[in-house]
Coordinates of C-alpha atoms in Angstrom, one line a residue:
X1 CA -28.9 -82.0 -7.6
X2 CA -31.0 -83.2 -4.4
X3 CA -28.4 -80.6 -2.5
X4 CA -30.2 -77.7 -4.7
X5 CA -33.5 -78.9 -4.7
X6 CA -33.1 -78.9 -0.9
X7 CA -31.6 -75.6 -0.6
X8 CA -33.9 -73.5 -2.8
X9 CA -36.9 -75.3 -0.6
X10 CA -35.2 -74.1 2.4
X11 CA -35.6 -70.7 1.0
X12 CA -39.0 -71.0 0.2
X13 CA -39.8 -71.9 3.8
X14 CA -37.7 -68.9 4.7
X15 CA -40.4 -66.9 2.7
X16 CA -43.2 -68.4 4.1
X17 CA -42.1 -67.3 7.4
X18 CA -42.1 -63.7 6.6
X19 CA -45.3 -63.9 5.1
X20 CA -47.4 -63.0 8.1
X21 CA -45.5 -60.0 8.7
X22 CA -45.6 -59.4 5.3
X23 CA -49.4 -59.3 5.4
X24 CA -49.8 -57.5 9.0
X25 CA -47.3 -55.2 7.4
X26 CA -49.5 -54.1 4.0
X27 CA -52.8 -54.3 6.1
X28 CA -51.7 -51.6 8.4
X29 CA -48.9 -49.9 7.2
X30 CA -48.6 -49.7 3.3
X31 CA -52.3 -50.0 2.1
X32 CA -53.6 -46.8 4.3
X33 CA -49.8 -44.8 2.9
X34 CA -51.3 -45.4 -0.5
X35 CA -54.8 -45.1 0.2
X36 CA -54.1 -41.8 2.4
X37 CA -52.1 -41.2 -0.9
X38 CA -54.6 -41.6 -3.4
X39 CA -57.5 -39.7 -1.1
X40 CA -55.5 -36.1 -0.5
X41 CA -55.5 -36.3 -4.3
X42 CA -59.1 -37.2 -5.1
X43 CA -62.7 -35.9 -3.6
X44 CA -64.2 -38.6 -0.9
X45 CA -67.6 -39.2 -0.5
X46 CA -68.8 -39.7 3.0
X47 CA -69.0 -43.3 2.7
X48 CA -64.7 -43.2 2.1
X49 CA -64.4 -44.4 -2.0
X50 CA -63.1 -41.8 -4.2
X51 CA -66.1 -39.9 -6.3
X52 CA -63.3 -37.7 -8.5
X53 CA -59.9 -37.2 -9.2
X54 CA -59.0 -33.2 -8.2
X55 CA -55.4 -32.9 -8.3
X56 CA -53.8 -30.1 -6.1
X57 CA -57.3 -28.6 -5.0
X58 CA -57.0 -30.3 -1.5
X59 CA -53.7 -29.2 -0.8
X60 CA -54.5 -25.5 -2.5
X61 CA -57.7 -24.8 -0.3
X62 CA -55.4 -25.9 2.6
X63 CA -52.7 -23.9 2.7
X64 CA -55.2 -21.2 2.3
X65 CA -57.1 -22.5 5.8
X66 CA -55.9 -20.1 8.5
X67 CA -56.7 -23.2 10.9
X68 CA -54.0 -25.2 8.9
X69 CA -51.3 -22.7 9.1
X70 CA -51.8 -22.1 13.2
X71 CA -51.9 -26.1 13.2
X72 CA -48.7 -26.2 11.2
X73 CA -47.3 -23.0 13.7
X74 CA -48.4 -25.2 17.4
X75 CA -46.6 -28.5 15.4
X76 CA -43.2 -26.2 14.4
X77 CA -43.4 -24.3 17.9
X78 CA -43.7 -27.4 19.6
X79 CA -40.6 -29.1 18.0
X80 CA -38.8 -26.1 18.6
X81 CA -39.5 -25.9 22.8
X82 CA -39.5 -29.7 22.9
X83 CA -36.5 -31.4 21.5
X84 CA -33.8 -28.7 23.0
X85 CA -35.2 -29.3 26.4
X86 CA -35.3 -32.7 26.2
X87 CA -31.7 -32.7 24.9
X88 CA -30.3 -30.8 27.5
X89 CA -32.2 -31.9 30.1
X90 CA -31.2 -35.8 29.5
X91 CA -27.7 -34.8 28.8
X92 CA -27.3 -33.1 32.4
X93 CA -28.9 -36.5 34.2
X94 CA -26.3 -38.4 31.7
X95 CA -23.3 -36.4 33.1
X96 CA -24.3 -36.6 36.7
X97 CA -24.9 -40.6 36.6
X98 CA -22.6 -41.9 34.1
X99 CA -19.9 -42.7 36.3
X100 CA -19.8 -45.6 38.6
X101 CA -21.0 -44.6 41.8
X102 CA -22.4 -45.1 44.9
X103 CA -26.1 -44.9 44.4
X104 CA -25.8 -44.2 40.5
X105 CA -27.7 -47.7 40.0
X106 CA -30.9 -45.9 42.1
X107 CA -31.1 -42.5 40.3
X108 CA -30.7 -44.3 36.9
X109 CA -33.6 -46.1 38.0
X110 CA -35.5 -43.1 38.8
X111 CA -35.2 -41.2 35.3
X112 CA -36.0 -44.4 33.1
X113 CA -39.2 -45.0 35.4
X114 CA -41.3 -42.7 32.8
X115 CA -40.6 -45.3 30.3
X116 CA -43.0 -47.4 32.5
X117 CA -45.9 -45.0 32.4
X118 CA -48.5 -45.0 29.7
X119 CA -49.1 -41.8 28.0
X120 CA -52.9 -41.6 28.4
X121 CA -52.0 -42.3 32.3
X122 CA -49.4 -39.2 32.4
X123 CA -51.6 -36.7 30.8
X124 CA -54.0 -37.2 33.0
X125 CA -51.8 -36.6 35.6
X126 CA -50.1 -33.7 34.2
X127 CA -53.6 -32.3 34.0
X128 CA -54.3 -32.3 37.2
X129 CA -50.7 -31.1 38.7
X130 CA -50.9 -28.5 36.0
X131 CA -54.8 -27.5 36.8
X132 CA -54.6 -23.6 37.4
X133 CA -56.9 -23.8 40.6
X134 CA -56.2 -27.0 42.6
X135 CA -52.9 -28.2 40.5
X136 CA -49.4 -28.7 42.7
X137 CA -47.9 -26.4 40.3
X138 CA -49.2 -23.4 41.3
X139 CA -49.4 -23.9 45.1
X140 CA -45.7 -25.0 44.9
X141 CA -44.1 -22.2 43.5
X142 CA -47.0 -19.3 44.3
X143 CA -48.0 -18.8 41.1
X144 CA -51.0 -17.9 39.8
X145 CA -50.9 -19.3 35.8
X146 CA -53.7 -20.5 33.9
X147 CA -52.0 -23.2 32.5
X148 CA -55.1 -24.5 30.1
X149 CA -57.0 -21.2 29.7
X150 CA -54.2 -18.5 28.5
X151 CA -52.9 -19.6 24.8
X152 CA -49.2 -18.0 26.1
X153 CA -48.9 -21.0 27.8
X154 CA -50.7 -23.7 27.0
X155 CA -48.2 -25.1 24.5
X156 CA -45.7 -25.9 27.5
X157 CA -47.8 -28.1 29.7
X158 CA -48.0 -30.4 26.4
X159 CA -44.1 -29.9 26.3
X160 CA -43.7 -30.1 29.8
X161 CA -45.5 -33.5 29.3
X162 CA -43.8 -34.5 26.1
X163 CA -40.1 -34.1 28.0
X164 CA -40.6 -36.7 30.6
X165 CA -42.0 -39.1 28.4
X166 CA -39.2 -38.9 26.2
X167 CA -36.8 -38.3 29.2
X168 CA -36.3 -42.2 29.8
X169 CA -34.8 -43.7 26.6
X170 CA -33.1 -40.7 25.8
X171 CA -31.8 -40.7 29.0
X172 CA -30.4 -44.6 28.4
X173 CA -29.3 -43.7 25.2
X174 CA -27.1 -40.6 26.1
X175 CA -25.6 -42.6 29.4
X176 CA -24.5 -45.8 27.1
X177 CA -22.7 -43.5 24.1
X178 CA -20.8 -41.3 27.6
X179 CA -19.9 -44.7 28.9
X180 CA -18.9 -45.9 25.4
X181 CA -16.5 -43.2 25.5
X182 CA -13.1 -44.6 25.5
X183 CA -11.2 -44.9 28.9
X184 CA -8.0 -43.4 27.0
X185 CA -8.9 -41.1 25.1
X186 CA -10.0 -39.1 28.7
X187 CA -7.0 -39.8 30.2
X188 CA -5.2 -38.8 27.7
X189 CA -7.2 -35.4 27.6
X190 CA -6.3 -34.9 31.6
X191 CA -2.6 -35.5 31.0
X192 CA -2.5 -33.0 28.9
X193 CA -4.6 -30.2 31.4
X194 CA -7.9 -30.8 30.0
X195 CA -10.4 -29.7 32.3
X196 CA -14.2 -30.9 32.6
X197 CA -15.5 -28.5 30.0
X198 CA -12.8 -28.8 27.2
X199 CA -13.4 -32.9 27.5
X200 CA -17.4 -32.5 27.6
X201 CA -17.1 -30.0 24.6
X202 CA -13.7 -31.6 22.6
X203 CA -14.3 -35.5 23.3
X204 CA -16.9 -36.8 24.5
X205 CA -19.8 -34.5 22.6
X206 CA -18.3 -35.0 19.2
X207 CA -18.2 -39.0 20.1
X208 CA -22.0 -39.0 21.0
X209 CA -23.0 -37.3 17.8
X210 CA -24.0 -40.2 16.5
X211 CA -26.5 -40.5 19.7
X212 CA -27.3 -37.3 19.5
X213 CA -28.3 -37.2 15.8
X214 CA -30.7 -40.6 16.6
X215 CA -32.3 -38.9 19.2
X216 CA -33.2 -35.6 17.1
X217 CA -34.2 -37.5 14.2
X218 CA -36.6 -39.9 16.5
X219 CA -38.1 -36.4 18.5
X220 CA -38.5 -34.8 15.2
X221 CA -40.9 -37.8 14.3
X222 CA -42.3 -37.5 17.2
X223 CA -43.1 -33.8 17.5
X224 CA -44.8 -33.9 13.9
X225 CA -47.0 -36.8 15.1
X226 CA -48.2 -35.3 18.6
X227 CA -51.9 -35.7 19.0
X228 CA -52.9 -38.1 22.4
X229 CA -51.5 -35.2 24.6
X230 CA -53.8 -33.0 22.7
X231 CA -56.5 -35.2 22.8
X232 CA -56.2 -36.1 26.7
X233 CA -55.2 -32.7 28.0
X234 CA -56.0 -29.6 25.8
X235 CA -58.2 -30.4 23.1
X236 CA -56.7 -28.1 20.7
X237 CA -57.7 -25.2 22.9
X238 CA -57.4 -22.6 23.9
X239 CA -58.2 -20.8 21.1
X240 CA -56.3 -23.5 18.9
X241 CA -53.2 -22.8 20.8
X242 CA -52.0 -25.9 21.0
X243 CA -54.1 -27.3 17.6
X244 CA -51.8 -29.4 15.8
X245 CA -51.4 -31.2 12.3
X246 CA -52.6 -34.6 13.2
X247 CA -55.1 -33.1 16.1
X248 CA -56.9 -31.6 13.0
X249 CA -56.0 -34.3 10.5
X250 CA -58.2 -36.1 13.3
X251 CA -60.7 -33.7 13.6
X252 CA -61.2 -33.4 9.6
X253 CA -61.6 -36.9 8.9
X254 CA -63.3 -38.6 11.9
X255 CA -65.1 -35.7 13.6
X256 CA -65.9 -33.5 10.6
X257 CA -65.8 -36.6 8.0
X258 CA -63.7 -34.5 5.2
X259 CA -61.6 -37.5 4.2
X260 CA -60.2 -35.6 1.6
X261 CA -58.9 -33.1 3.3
X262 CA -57.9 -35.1 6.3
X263 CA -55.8 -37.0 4.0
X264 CA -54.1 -33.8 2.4
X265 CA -53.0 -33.0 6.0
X266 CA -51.6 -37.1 6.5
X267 CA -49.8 -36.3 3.3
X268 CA -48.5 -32.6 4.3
X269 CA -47.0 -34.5 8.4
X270 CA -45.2 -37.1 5.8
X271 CA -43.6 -35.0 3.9
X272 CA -42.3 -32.6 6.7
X273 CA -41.4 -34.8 8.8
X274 CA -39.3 -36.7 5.7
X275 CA -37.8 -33.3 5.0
X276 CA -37.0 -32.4 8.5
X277 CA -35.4 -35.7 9.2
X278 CA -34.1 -35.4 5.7
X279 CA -32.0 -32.0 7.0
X280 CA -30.8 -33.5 9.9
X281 CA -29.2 -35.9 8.1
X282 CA -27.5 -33.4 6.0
X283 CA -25.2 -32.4 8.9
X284 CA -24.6 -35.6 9.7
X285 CA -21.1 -35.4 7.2
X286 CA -20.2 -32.6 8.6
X287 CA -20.8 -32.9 12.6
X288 CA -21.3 -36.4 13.4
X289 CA -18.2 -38.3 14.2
X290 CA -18.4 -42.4 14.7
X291 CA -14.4 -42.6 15.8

């Protein structure tokens, strides 16, 4: 009996534990989901509490906002130019560095250092190298681009940008599942005449899927949430070019104080982004391989 007593106490400790990051976890997390929630639903005074209930009028009237649709095109255009690039980009440094050699342990090294940068920091920076008069860009390779004035191509300094933050833990992540590769399985391959591209393509893709599917699923998060690139670099300009969701959730509800509407948007990223990752897990059955 004491044996009982003393194990359910145990648990109850356990519990109590948990409790602080239970509480952290509803003060910042769940509490503003539901509130965000119950706002996109509901007209909001200026002071944040809910005057009415309204129903689908927020998300009516904003479907119907041309600003809304060219936020929802830059967020969708942006996760198109982004994720790709990053992929392939990663993957190429993974193939040169994965094997053990001489002077791997420096370059590896030199692609995770983004990892160390702050984003706020690299914006900045990117501003300036990308600056159409003064910027390296430019000067470098002769051109003559405005980078921040013409809406053609605005969008890829932010990707440009977005790339080599990502480029370090993808990087890490795409070198570990090459290296988890087994040893045989490649040997096996060469025996029989494979040559670098059938392994690549037949072996050692299909075993990174997994990998692969994590990273698209995290970048897909990530592109629906881009907003401090926007904020630091382009400010939605020009010409809303590179004006996403959150950007004008931002700009609805703590510029323009339409909390309704700001909230509508919050609701619209969530669901998107659940959908999107939603779909990528959808293929997983068919083209992701764990053995």
């Amino acid at each position: 009996m004491k044996r009982r007593v003393h194990h359910v106490n145990s648990h109850r400790f356990a519990y109590l534990y948990m409790l602080p990051a239970l509480i952290l976890a509803y003060l910042f997390s769940y509490r503003p989901f539901i509130k965000t929630f119950a706002n996109s639903f509901s007209l909001v005074g200026l002071s944040g509490k809910i005057v009415e209930f309204i129903g689908f009028e927020n998300f009516i009237r904003l479907f119907q906002d041309r600003n809304f649709q060219t936020s929802l095109y830059n967020t969708l255009r942006f996760a198109i130019l982004f994720i790709p690039l990053d992929l392939v980009l990663c993957m190429v440094c993974a193939l040169l560095v994965y094997k053990k050699r001489r002077f791997n342990a420096f370059n590896e090294t030199l692609f995770i250092l983004p990892m160390a940068v702050a984003m706020s920091s690299a914006a900045l920076v990117f501003k300036a190298i990308f600056n159409p008069t003064i910027g390296v860009v430019n000067y470098l390779f002769g051109l003559a681009v405005q980078w921040f004035n013409d809406p053609a191509w605005a969008m890829f300094t932010l990707v440009f940008l977005g790339v080599w933050m990502a480029m370090g833990l993808d990087f890490l992540l795409l070198v570990g599942a090459l290296r988890s590769v087994p040893s045989q399985i490649i040997e096996a391959a060469e025996i029989e005449g494979a040559g670098p591209v059938a392994k690549f393509f037949r072996i050692q893709l299909p075993l990174m899927s997994p990998t692969i599917l994590f990273i698209v699923s995290t970048r897909l998060r990530d592109s629906m949430l881009l907003s401090g690139p926007v904020l630091v670099m382009t400010n939605g300009g020009p010409f809303r070019s590179t004006q996403t969701l959150v950007y004008q959730m931002y700009i609805e509800g703590f510029t323009a104080g339409n909390y309704s509407r700001g909230s509508a948007i919050g609701v619209v990223v969530f669901v998107l982004t659940f959908l999107m990752i939603l779909l990528a897990f959808r293929f997983e059955r068919r083209g992701v391989f764990y053995q």
